[in-house]
mmCIF file of C-alpha atoms and ligand atoms in Angstrom:
data_model
loop_
_atom_site.group_PDB
_atom_site.id
_atom_site.type_symbol
_atom_site.label_atom_id
_atom_site.label_comp_id
_atom_site.label_asym_id
_atom_site.label_seq_id
_atom_site.Cartn_x
_atom_site.Cartn_y
_atom_site.Cartn_z
ATOM 1 C CA MET A 160 74.522 98.933 101.918
ATOM 2 C CA ALA A 161 75.911 101.181 99.212
ATOM 3 C CA ASN A 162 77.406 99.455 96.205
ATOM 4 C CA VAL A 163 81.215 99.204 96.325
ATOM 5 C CA GLU A 164 82.874 99.148 92.938
ATOM 6 C CA SER A 165 85.768 96.849 93.924
ATOM 7 C CA PHE A 166 83.272 94.099 94.762
ATOM 8 C CA ASP A 167 82.209 94.145 91.105
ATOM 9 C CA LEU A 168 85.689 93.259 89.850
ATOM 10 C CA ASP A 169 86.164 89.629 88.870
ATOM 11 C CA HIS A 170 89.331 88.972 90.892
ATOM 12 C CA THR A 171 89.882 85.627 89.148
ATOM 13 C CA LYS A 172 90.321 87.228 85.713
ATOM 14 C CA VAL A 173 93.021 89.801 86.415
ATOM 15 C CA HIS A 174 96.760 89.283 85.952
ATOM 16 C CA ALA A 175 98.983 90.964 88.536
ATOM 17 C CA PRO A 176 101.138 92.971 88.775
ATOM 18 C CA TYR A 177 99.153 95.760 87.158
ATOM 19 C CA VAL A 178 97.584 99.207 87.379
ATOM 20 C CA ARG A 179 93.841 99.555 86.852
ATOM 21 C CA LEU A 180 91.519 102.518 86.859
ATOM 22 C CA ALA A 181 89.109 101.377 89.562
ATOM 23 C CA GLY A 182 86.776 104.349 89.650
ATOM 24 C CA LEU A 183 86.147 107.943 88.713
ATOM 25 C CA LYS A 184 84.169 110.429 90.778
ATOM 26 C CA ARG A 185 83.125 114.018 90.134
ATOM 27 C CA THR A 186 83.004 116.524 92.942
ATOM 28 C CA PRO A 187 80.061 118.954 93.140
ATOM 29 C CA HIS A 188 82.381 121.510 91.489
ATOM 30 C CA GLY A 189 83.085 119.173 88.571
ATOM 31 C CA ASP A 190 86.628 118.123 89.454
ATOM 32 C CA ALA A 191 87.552 114.533 88.736
ATOM 33 C CA ILE A 192 89.006 112.180 91.353
ATOM 34 C CA SER A 193 90.445 108.947 89.964
ATOM 35 C CA LYS A 194 90.968 105.839 92.035
ATOM 36 C CA TYR A 195 93.616 103.369 90.952
ATOM 37 C CA ASP A 196 94.147 99.738 91.883
ATOM 38 C CA LEU A 197 97.929 99.195 92.068
ATOM 39 C CA ARG A 198 98.160 95.422 92.327
ATOM 40 C CA LEU A 199 101.387 93.717 93.288
ATOM 41 C CA LEU A 200 100.266 90.134 93.897
ATOM 42 C CA GLN A 201 97.798 87.914 92.120
ATOM 43 C CA PRO A 202 94.553 87.914 94.140
ATOM 44 C CA ASN A 203 93.999 84.797 96.232
ATOM 45 C CA ALA A 204 97.469 83.455 95.526
ATOM 46 C CA GLY A 205 99.282 84.945 98.500
ATOM 47 C CA ALA A 206 99.489 88.145 100.485
ATOM 48 C CA ILE A 207 102.169 90.647 101.407
ATOM 49 C CA GLU A 208 103.183 90.255 105.051
ATOM 50 C CA PRO A 209 101.750 93.041 107.255
ATOM 51 C CA ALA A 210 105.161 94.517 108.122
ATOM 52 C CA ALA A 211 106.188 94.608 104.444
ATOM 53 C CA ILE A 212 102.998 96.237 103.184
ATOM 54 C CA HIS A 213 103.259 98.761 106.006
ATOM 55 C CA THR A 214 106.741 99.700 104.777
ATOM 56 C CA LEU A 215 105.483 99.802 101.170
ATOM 57 C CA GLU A 216 102.795 102.222 102.350
ATOM 58 C CA HIS A 217 105.381 104.545 103.908
ATOM 59 C CA LEU A 218 107.707 104.429 100.887
ATOM 60 C CA LEU A 219 105.106 104.616 98.114
ATOM 61 C CA ALA A 220 103.417 107.560 99.849
ATOM 62 C CA GLY A 221 106.473 109.633 99.007
ATOM 63 C CA TYR A 222 107.809 107.984 95.877
ATOM 64 C CA LEU A 223 104.493 107.938 93.992
ATOM 65 C CA ARG A 224 104.129 111.672 94.684
ATOM 66 C CA ASP A 225 107.618 112.171 93.232
ATOM 67 C CA HIS A 226 106.430 110.721 89.925
ATOM 68 C CA LEU A 227 102.766 111.721 89.719
ATOM 69 C CA GLU A 228 101.081 115.031 90.446
ATOM 70 C CA HIS A 229 98.007 115.568 92.605
ATOM 71 C CA VAL A 230 98.123 112.293 94.541
ATOM 72 C CA VAL A 231 95.544 112.447 97.345
ATOM 73 C CA ASP A 232 96.156 109.121 99.052
ATOM 74 C CA VAL A 233 97.971 105.800 98.763
ATOM 75 C CA SER A 234 96.683 103.077 101.073
ATOM 76 C CA PRO A 235 97.189 99.338 101.445
ATOM 77 C CA MET A 236 94.367 97.008 100.519
ATOM 78 C CA GLY A 237 93.011 94.984 103.404
ATOM 79 C CA CYS A 238 93.593 91.806 101.374
ATOM 80 C CA ARG A 239 97.306 92.804 101.277
ATOM 81 C CA THR A 240 97.743 92.171 97.552
ATOM 82 C CA GLY A 241 98.225 95.808 96.560
ATOM 83 C CA MET A 242 97.509 99.468 97.160
ATOM 84 C CA TYR A 243 94.777 101.904 96.306
ATOM 85 C CA MET A 244 95.687 105.349 95.071
ATOM 86 C CA ALA A 245 93.375 108.356 94.777
ATOM 87 C CA VAL A 246 94.492 111.192 92.525
ATOM 88 C CA ILE A 247 92.906 114.476 91.466
ATOM 89 C CA GLY A 248 92.189 114.629 87.747
ATOM 90 C CA GLU A 249 92.268 111.925 85.111
ATOM 91 C CA PRO A 250 95.866 110.845 84.521
ATOM 92 C CA ASP A 251 96.072 108.315 81.703
ATOM 93 C CA GLU A 252 96.747 104.733 82.639
ATOM 94 C CA ALA A 253 100.067 104.619 80.782
ATOM 95 C CA GLY A 254 101.278 107.569 82.847
ATOM 96 C CA VAL A 255 100.161 105.937 86.076
ATOM 97 C CA LEU A 256 101.885 102.716 85.016
ATOM 98 C CA GLN A 257 105.118 104.603 84.408
ATOM 99 C CA ALA A 258 104.846 106.420 87.752
ATOM 100 C CA PHE A 259 104.198 103.149 89.605
ATOM 101 C CA GLU A 260 107.191 101.490 87.928
ATOM 102 C CA SER A 261 109.418 104.433 88.803
ATOM 103 C CA ALA A 262 108.165 104.452 92.405
ATOM 104 C CA LEU A 263 108.765 100.698 92.713
ATOM 105 C CA SER A 264 112.301 101.176 91.370
ATOM 106 C CA ASP A 265 112.830 103.787 94.078
ATOM 107 C CA VAL A 266 111.495 101.347 96.699
ATOM 108 C CA ALA A 267 113.759 98.572 95.401
ATOM 109 C CA ALA A 268 116.762 100.903 95.731
ATOM 110 C CA HIS A 269 115.772 102.408 99.089
ATOM 111 C CA ASP A 270 118.671 101.885 101.491
ATOM 112 C CA ARG A 271 118.045 104.660 104.003
ATOM 113 C CA PRO A 272 115.776 104.784 107.052
ATOM 114 C CA ILE A 273 112.083 104.362 106.247
ATOM 115 C CA PRO A 274 110.382 107.782 106.412
ATOM 116 C CA GLY A 275 107.858 108.401 109.162
ATOM 117 C CA VAL A 276 108.975 105.559 111.405
ATOM 118 C CA SER A 277 108.889 106.724 114.995
ATOM 119 C CA GLU A 278 106.439 106.595 117.838
ATOM 120 C CA LEU A 279 105.521 110.211 117.029
ATOM 121 C CA GLU A 280 104.903 109.669 113.312
ATOM 122 C CA CYS A 281 103.409 106.191 112.926
ATOM 123 C CA GLY A 282 100.705 104.111 114.576
ATOM 124 C CA ASN A 283 102.746 100.904 114.690
ATOM 125 C CA TYR A 284 106.320 101.987 114.150
ATOM 126 C CA ARG A 285 107.901 98.656 115.175
ATOM 127 C CA ASP A 286 105.992 96.799 112.460
ATOM 128 C CA HIS A 287 108.142 97.354 109.365
ATOM 129 C CA ASP A 288 110.209 95.178 107.028
ATOM 130 C CA LEU A 289 112.308 97.095 104.509
ATOM 131 C CA ASP A 290 114.020 94.023 103.032
ATOM 132 C CA ALA A 291 110.687 92.343 102.291
ATOM 133 C CA ALA A 292 109.218 95.570 100.885
ATOM 134 C CA ARG A 293 112.194 95.944 98.554
ATOM 135 C CA GLN A 294 111.853 92.314 97.481
ATOM 136 C CA HIS A 295 108.169 92.777 96.614
ATOM 137 C CA ALA A 296 109.072 95.835 94.526
ATOM 138 C CA ARG A 297 111.792 93.899 92.698
ATOM 139 C CA ASP A 298 109.469 90.944 92.116
ATOM 140 C CA ALA A 299 106.742 93.123 90.610
ATOM 141 C CA LEU A 300 109.220 94.901 88.342
ATOM 142 C CA SER A 301 110.789 91.659 87.166
ATOM 143 C CA GLN A 302 107.386 90.180 86.370
ATOM 144 C CA GLY A 303 106.508 93.245 84.313
ATOM 145 C CA LEU A 304 103.626 95.572 85.100
ATOM 146 C CA LYS A 305 100.802 96.260 82.688
ATOM 147 C CA VAL A 306 97.547 98.128 82.418
ATOM 148 C CA GLN A 307 94.643 95.900 83.483
ATOM 149 C CA GLN A 308 91.138 96.547 82.236
ATOM 150 C CA THR A 309 88.261 96.115 84.653
ATOM 151 C CA ILE A 310 86.477 92.815 84.140
ATOM 152 C CA LEU A 311 83.121 92.945 85.843
ATOM 153 C CA LEU A 312 81.536 90.008 87.588
ATOM 154 C CA GLU A 313 78.592 88.591 85.759
ATOM 155 C CA ARG A 314 75.710 88.503 88.224
HETATM 156 ZN ZN1 ZN B 435 103.040 103.609 109.735
#
């Protein structure tokens, strides 16, 4: 199997919540695509409930794009401790940190219907929890987000 960079991260040595540059790729035309690890919970110390991370996905998809240009994708991690974000270019980590904080503040304050929640727009539209999503955003903000360096596993 191809090597997967996230399997090289020592998940016991990071301190969530954080933003981390997880990878950088160059297209054949030389454009950069950066992948960020936006971690809300400490790995292996809990997980965001499926309905809550689904709502976070819907809200962060819009709010991160409000605060950061050239976002390609924001997707939940299967381990449910955070999100991955792909972005064109090489935004600096401090800028990504600021954008994530601003987007989480928007999530914490979100008191309208969740965007994209209907049978037409979503693959599991009944599975949402806005209150829990807002609580996770508040928790991360109150704990204080930082830039996390990648600490590789020693193999
Ligand atoms: Zn959905």
